[in-house]
Amino acid sequence: RLSLVNGQHIDAQDLALAAAIAGRSTHPVSKALVEAAGDLDLPDLEGVTEVPGQGLCAVLEGEDIRLGRREWCAISDAHTNDEMTGTEIWLTRSGQRPQRFVLADTLRPDAVAAVGDLRRLGLEPILLSGDRADVVAEIAGKLDIRDFQAEVLPDEKAARVRALTEDGRRVLMVGDGLNDAPALAAGFASMSPATAADVSKTAADVIFQGPALSPVPASLRTARLAATLVRQNFALAFFYNAIAVPLAMAGLATPLIAAVAMSSSSLIVTLNALRLRLFAWKRG
């Protein structure tokens, strides 16, 4: 979860303007700016457009405004006048000094546990983020993720997923932002929370409820158990037919015995499949 940390150095007018633009986006950074603005009066904007991986642009009284990445907003190092580190986003408007917003990223309470569960399931987590290298490295360190990339654009995320797929990997992509949509579509399987951007939810194969990450490893466990039960039921059906059909052909099974055997086999297969519900009940 992101929160603004340099709010005391930001003019209320700039914060209100940034929040007005950010309110048109579902990106976590945008949500944090809107939350930081609180009850401030927000200006009316025209032509708000979101550029995936870069930011948003808008028009206010004929003036072009940008809110986004340093490079996209053409920010030079000379404009950085504080030493605060974290996720940064810039507000630019013609004729005025650019405004830097610094946000601190707090891990979800169950993030470390979820990553650990994924490892125990035999998966190796990879972190792909459009954020700055120092911020991503810090988050990766907290999660003990050794394979990570920073300042990655949406197309680059998708390219990394495709490269892993071409290498014979089956990739599960988890993301919630507009920037994650191409990678979600490129994954072997993909998941997004219900709070994700609409385009990400459309691209995802699975949508899970709530802000927690625990549904990700839980879904994998459920899917693996379901696959195991399907194989078991195929085996049960095979052995039943391998025994019952020859007996029936030899005339050793009366109609009553055949009916009971058929009903019993169907009941066994159904009860075995219902073990999946028992598994979900124990976890819930």
Tab-separated table of C-alpha atoms in Angstrom:
chain	number	residue	atom	x	y	z
A	1	ARG	CA	0.000	0.000	0.000
A	2	LEU	CA	1.354	3.397	-1.012
A	3	SER	CA	1.167	6.589	1.042
A	4	LEU	CA	2.445	10.116	0.361
A	5	VAL	CA	5.468	10.954	2.547
A	6	ASN	CA	6.457	14.466	1.398
A	7	GLY	CA	3.024	16.051	1.650
A	8	GLN	CA	4.307	18.778	3.975
A	9	HIS	CA	6.452	20.154	1.129
A	10	ILE	CA	3.654	20.198	-1.455
A	11	ASP	CA	1.374	23.140	-2.139
A	12	ALA	CA	-2.318	22.303	-1.650
A	13	GLN	CA	-3.115	23.540	-5.163
A	14	ASP	CA	-0.575	21.147	-6.700
A	15	LEU	CA	-1.862	18.247	-4.609
A	16	ALA	CA	-5.456	18.988	-5.625
A	17	LEU	CA	-4.457	19.173	-9.291
A	18	ALA	CA	-2.532	15.891	-9.082
A	19	ALA	CA	-5.445	14.199	-7.325
A	20	ALA	CA	-7.892	15.453	-9.966
A	21	ILE	CA	-5.814	13.814	-12.696
A	22	ALA	CA	-5.045	10.688	-10.658
A	23	GLY	CA	-8.731	10.175	-9.933
A	24	ARG	CA	-9.179	8.951	-13.516
A	25	SER	CA	-6.804	6.017	-12.938
A	26	THR	CA	-6.938	2.835	-10.845
A	27	HIS	CA	-3.142	2.630	-10.475
A	28	PRO	CA	-2.003	2.272	-6.817
A	29	VAL	CA	0.012	5.504	-7.081
A	30	SER	CA	-3.059	7.357	-8.333
A	31	LYS	CA	-5.180	5.959	-5.513
A	32	ALA	CA	-2.590	7.111	-2.969
A	33	LEU	CA	-2.619	10.672	-4.340
A	34	VAL	CA	-6.414	10.829	-4.259
A	35	GLU	CA	-6.383	9.595	-0.668
A	36	ALA	CA	-3.721	12.158	0.294
A	37	ALA	CA	-5.814	14.999	-1.156
A	38	GLY	CA	-8.622	14.197	1.258
A	39	ASP	CA	-11.336	16.868	1.148
A	40	LEU	CA	-9.471	19.341	-1.061
A	41	ASP	CA	-11.505	20.965	-3.825
A	42	LEU	CA	-10.407	19.374	-7.090
A	43	PRO	CA	-10.347	21.358	-10.351
A	44	ASP	CA	-12.351	20.310	-13.398
A	45	LEU	CA	-10.108	18.866	-16.097
A	46	GLU	CA	-10.560	18.133	-19.779
A	47	GLY	CA	-9.110	15.443	-22.010
A	48	VAL	CA	-7.660	13.241	-19.282
A	49	THR	CA	-5.762	10.406	-20.959
A	50	GLU	CA	-3.759	7.581	-19.388
A	51	VAL	CA	-0.606	6.417	-21.161
A	52	PRO	CA	0.239	2.880	-19.957
A	53	GLY	CA	3.587	2.723	-18.207
A	54	GLN	CA	4.084	6.504	-18.317
A	55	GLY	CA	1.327	8.485	-16.595
A	56	LEU	CA	-1.632	10.733	-17.313
A	57	CYS	CA	-2.085	13.960	-19.241
A	58	ALA	CA	-4.897	16.487	-19.089
A	59	VAL	CA	-5.881	20.023	-20.022
A	60	LEU	CA	-6.799	22.751	-17.515
A	61	GLU	CA	-7.975	26.077	-18.964
A	62	GLY	CA	-6.042	25.376	-22.170
A	63	GLU	CA	-2.871	24.404	-20.316
A	64	ASP	CA	-1.290	20.969	-20.830
A	65	ILE	CA	-0.555	19.060	-17.636
A	66	ARG	CA	1.292	15.796	-17.083
A	67	LEU	CA	1.427	13.485	-14.093
A	68	GLY	CA	3.782	10.551	-14.396
A	69	ARG	CA	7.280	9.140	-14.667
A	70	ARG	CA	10.359	11.374	-14.512
A	71	GLU	CA	11.428	10.587	-18.089
A	72	TRP	CA	7.962	11.071	-19.544
A	73	CYS	CA	7.619	14.442	-17.808
A	74	ALA	CA	11.137	15.442	-19.000
A	75	ILE	CA	12.443	16.069	-15.482
A	76	SER	CA	16.144	16.852	-15.010
A	77	ASP	CA	18.147	16.030	-11.877
A	78	ALA	CA	18.299	19.738	-11.061
A	79	HIS	CA	14.632	19.693	-10.073
A	80	THR	CA	15.124	17.077	-7.321
A	81	ASN	CA	15.649	19.252	-4.261
A	82	ASP	CA	15.095	16.717	-1.469
A	83	GLU	CA	16.704	13.447	-0.451
A	84	MET	CA	13.513	11.504	0.214
A	85	THR	CA	13.529	8.111	-1.460
A	86	GLY	CA	10.604	6.021	-2.535
A	87	THR	CA	8.183	5.742	-5.410
A	88	GLU	CA	8.134	9.088	-7.185
A	89	ILE	CA	5.725	10.720	-9.591
A	90	TRP	CA	5.946	14.182	-11.132
A	91	LEU	CA	3.432	16.908	-11.944
A	92	THR	CA	4.378	19.322	-14.723
A	93	ARG	CA	2.621	22.331	-16.189
A	94	SER	CA	3.937	24.968	-18.540
A	95	GLY	CA	5.660	27.932	-16.938
A	96	GLN	CA	5.817	26.433	-13.439
A	97	ARG	CA	8.360	24.410	-11.508
A	98	PRO	CA	7.701	20.643	-11.583
A	99	GLN	CA	6.330	19.114	-8.382
A	100	ARG	CA	7.704	15.816	-7.087
A	101	PHE	CA	5.485	13.450	-5.101
A	102	VAL	CA	7.257	10.768	-3.054
A	103	LEU	CA	5.326	7.744	-1.845
A	104	ALA	CA	6.359	4.967	0.512
A	105	ASP	CA	5.361	1.417	-0.331
A	106	THR	CA	4.125	-0.806	2.481
A	107	LEU	CA	3.915	-4.534	1.887
A	108	ARG	CA	0.573	-6.251	2.216
A	109	PRO	CA	0.449	-7.997	5.610
A	110	ASP	CA	0.447	-11.468	4.041
A	111	ALA	CA	2.893	-10.768	1.193
A	112	VAL	CA	5.880	-12.524	2.788
A	113	ALA	CA	3.747	-15.547	3.724
A	114	ALA	CA	2.230	-15.733	0.224
A	115	VAL	CA	5.649	-15.681	-1.459
A	116	GLY	CA	6.841	-18.374	0.950
A	117	ASP	CA	3.802	-20.521	0.118
A	118	LEU	CA	4.528	-20.185	-3.595
A	119	ARG	CA	8.084	-21.399	-3.043
A	120	ARG	CA	6.853	-24.390	-1.067
A	121	LEU	CA	4.631	-25.217	-4.040
A	122	GLY	CA	7.727	-25.344	-6.223
A	123	LEU	CA	7.345	-21.954	-7.912
A	124	GLU	CA	10.063	-19.313	-8.170
A	125	PRO	CA	8.656	-15.768	-7.733
A	126	ILE	CA	9.801	-13.055	-10.152
A	127	LEU	CA	9.116	-9.365	-9.495
A	128	LEU	CA	8.523	-7.068	-12.489
A	129	SER	CA	7.834	-3.422	-11.677
A	130	GLY	CA	7.763	-0.087	-13.410
A	131	ASP	CA	9.078	1.577	-10.253
A	132	ARG	CA	12.593	2.891	-9.643
A	133	ALA	CA	15.447	0.426	-9.167
A	134	ASP	CA	16.154	1.324	-5.528
A	135	VAL	CA	12.500	0.944	-4.528
A	136	VAL	CA	12.088	-2.389	-6.314
A	137	ALA	CA	15.350	-3.714	-4.855
A	138	GLU	CA	14.148	-2.860	-1.347
A	139	ILE	CA	10.799	-4.609	-1.844
A	140	ALA	CA	12.489	-7.632	-3.424
A	141	GLY	CA	14.823	-7.838	-0.438
A	142	LYS	CA	11.925	-7.853	2.013
A	143	LEU	CA	10.253	-10.642	0.040
A	144	ASP	CA	13.524	-12.533	-0.538
A	145	ILE	CA	12.972	-12.419	-4.300
A	146	ARG	CA	16.273	-12.723	-6.149
A	147	ASP	CA	14.951	-12.322	-9.703
A	148	PHE	CA	13.536	-8.825	-10.159
A	149	GLN	CA	13.454	-6.031	-12.746
A	150	ALA	CA	12.763	-2.339	-12.227
A	151	GLU	CA	11.558	0.455	-14.518
A	152	VAL	CA	9.860	-2.118	-16.756
A	153	LEU	CA	7.301	-0.889	-19.284
A	154	PRO	CA	4.082	-2.853	-19.997
A	155	ASP	CA	5.390	-4.317	-23.260
A	156	GLU	CA	8.627	-5.330	-21.531
A	157	LYS	CA	6.685	-7.192	-18.846
A	158	ALA	CA	4.804	-9.107	-21.514
A	159	ALA	CA	8.057	-9.803	-23.376
A	160	ARG	CA	9.616	-11.280	-20.222
A	161	VAL	CA	6.589	-13.528	-19.718
A	162	ARG	CA	6.749	-14.689	-23.336
A	163	ALA	CA	10.490	-15.338	-23.030
A	164	LEU	CA	9.906	-17.544	-19.989
A	165	THR	CA	7.153	-19.364	-21.873
A	166	GLU	CA	9.415	-19.971	-24.867
A	167	ASP	CA	11.980	-21.365	-22.420
A	168	GLY	CA	9.501	-24.070	-21.468
A	169	ARG	CA	8.146	-22.430	-18.301
A	170	ARG	CA	4.466	-22.241	-17.394
A	171	VAL	CA	4.055	-18.718	-16.073
A	172	LEU	CA	1.419	-17.601	-13.574
A	173	MET	CA	1.152	-13.818	-13.844
A	174	VAL	CA	-0.393	-11.878	-10.956
A	175	GLY	CA	-1.080	-8.159	-11.381
A	176	ASP	CA	-3.634	-5.438	-10.790
A	177	GLY	CA	-2.607	-2.400	-12.806
A	178	LEU	CA	-3.274	-1.154	-16.307
A	179	ASN	CA	0.427	-1.747	-16.975
A	180	ASP	CA	0.056	-5.453	-16.109
A	181	ALA	CA	-2.644	-6.228	-18.682
A	182	PRO	CA	-0.317	-7.269	-21.560
A	183	ALA	CA	1.663	-9.575	-19.252
A	184	LEU	CA	-1.541	-11.032	-17.798
A	185	ALA	CA	-2.714	-11.881	-21.298
A	186	ALA	CA	0.666	-13.425	-22.160
A	187	GLY	CA	0.851	-15.733	-19.126
A	188	PHE	CA	0.011	-19.445	-19.155
A	189	ALA	CA	-2.427	-18.506	-16.373
A	190	SER	CA	-3.127	-15.152	-14.738
A	191	MET	CA	-4.814	-13.736	-11.651
A	192	SER	CA	-5.991	-10.280	-10.554
A	193	PRO	CA	-7.738	-8.980	-7.431
A	194	ALA	CA	-11.270	-7.639	-7.674
A	195	THR	CA	-9.856	-4.138	-7.039
A	196	ALA	CA	-7.706	-4.270	-10.198
A	197	ALA	CA	-8.169	-2.085	-13.251
A	198	ASP	CA	-10.969	-3.258	-15.537
A	199	VAL	CA	-8.573	-4.044	-18.377
A	200	SER	CA	-6.480	-6.222	-16.039
A	201	LYS	CA	-9.529	-8.107	-14.803
A	202	THR	CA	-10.563	-8.685	-18.402
A	203	ALA	CA	-7.129	-10.101	-19.264
A	204	ALA	CA	-6.906	-12.304	-16.149
A	205	ASP	CA	-8.086	-15.912	-16.022
A	206	VAL	CA	-8.968	-15.731	-12.313
A	207	ILE	CA	-10.242	-12.826	-10.198
A	208	PHE	CA	-9.952	-13.183	-6.425
A	209	GLN	CA	-11.775	-11.222	-3.752
A	210	GLY	CA	-10.207	-9.012	-1.094
A	211	PRO	CA	-6.806	-7.299	-0.815
A	212	ALA	CA	-4.947	-10.335	0.571
A	213	LEU	CA	-2.566	-12.395	-1.574
A	214	SER	CA	-3.298	-15.716	0.134
A	215	PRO	CA	-5.852	-16.685	-2.591
A	216	VAL	CA	-2.957	-17.037	-5.067
A	217	PRO	CA	-1.229	-20.055	-3.439
A	218	ALA	CA	-4.622	-21.349	-2.261
A	219	SER	CA	-5.893	-21.388	-5.860
A	220	LEU	CA	-2.822	-23.311	-6.976
A	221	ARG	CA	-3.329	-25.916	-4.262
A	222	THR	CA	-6.986	-26.279	-5.224
A	223	ALA	CA	-6.119	-26.627	-8.921
A	224	ARG	CA	-3.494	-29.284	-8.203
A	225	LEU	CA	-5.887	-31.259	-6.010
A	226	ALA	CA	-8.586	-31.012	-8.694
A	227	ALA	CA	-6.165	-32.389	-11.305
A	228	THR	CA	-5.237	-35.246	-8.949
A	229	LEU	CA	-8.894	-36.117	-8.355
A	230	VAL	CA	-9.604	-36.121	-12.094
A	231	ARG	CA	-6.761	-38.585	-12.665
A	232	GLN	CA	-7.981	-40.752	-9.787
A	233	ASN	CA	-11.518	-40.822	-11.189
A	234	PHE	CA	-10.221	-41.800	-14.627
A	235	ALA	CA	-8.279	-44.634	-12.991
A	236	LEU	CA	-11.342	-45.779	-11.010
A	237	ALA	CA	-13.486	-45.764	-14.161
A	238	PHE	CA	-10.839	-47.705	-16.095
A	239	PHE	CA	-10.457	-50.438	-13.489
A	240	TYR	CA	-14.240	-50.707	-13.035
A	241	ASN	CA	-14.781	-51.227	-16.749
A	242	ALA	CA	-11.771	-53.546	-17.034
A	243	ILE	CA	-13.371	-55.836	-14.443
A	244	ALA	CA	-17.114	-55.337	-14.989
A	245	VAL	CA	-17.258	-55.572	-18.786
A	246	PRO	CA	-15.582	-59.021	-19.045
A	247	LEU	CA	-17.805	-60.333	-16.216
A	248	ALA	CA	-20.905	-59.081	-18.023
A	249	MET	CA	-19.749	-60.583	-21.328
A	250	ALA	CA	-19.174	-63.930	-19.596
A	251	GLY	CA	-22.712	-63.853	-18.220
A	252	LEU	CA	-21.487	-63.789	-14.615
A	253	ALA	CA	-23.260	-60.517	-13.764
A	254	THR	CA	-27.021	-60.501	-13.420
A	255	PRO	CA	-28.951	-57.321	-14.284
A	256	LEU	CA	-29.334	-56.614	-10.559
A	257	ILE	CA	-25.607	-56.994	-9.899
A	258	ALA	CA	-24.800	-54.819	-12.930
A	259	ALA	CA	-27.188	-52.087	-11.749
A	260	VAL	CA	-25.743	-52.105	-8.219
A	261	ALA	CA	-22.171	-52.112	-9.536
A	262	MET	CA	-22.880	-49.232	-11.910
A	263	SER	CA	-24.540	-47.139	-9.198
A	264	SER	CA	-21.727	-47.931	-6.760
A	265	SER	CA	-19.022	-46.873	-9.208
A	266	SER	CA	-20.824	-43.594	-9.918
A	267	LEU	CA	-21.203	-42.967	-6.182
A	268	ILE	CA	-17.506	-43.651	-5.529
A	269	VAL	CA	-16.407	-41.286	-8.300
A	270	THR	CA	-18.775	-38.559	-7.050
A	271	LEU	CA	-17.642	-38.906	-3.428
A	272	ASN	CA	-14.016	-38.765	-4.521
A	273	ALA	CA	-14.694	-35.547	-6.447
A	274	LEU	CA	-16.419	-34.060	-3.382
A	275	ARG	CA	-13.112	-34.258	-1.531
A	276	LEU	CA	-12.364	-30.953	-3.254
A	277	ARG	CA	-15.216	-29.340	-1.311
A	278	LEU	CA	-13.849	-30.836	1.906
A	279	PHE	CA	-10.437	-29.338	1.114
A	280	ALA	CA	-11.992	-25.896	0.553
A	281	TRP	CA	-14.026	-26.185	3.761
A	282	LYS	CA	-10.915	-27.009	5.817
A	283	ARG	CA	-9.062	-23.991	4.370
A	284	GLY	CA	-12.025	-21.655	4.785
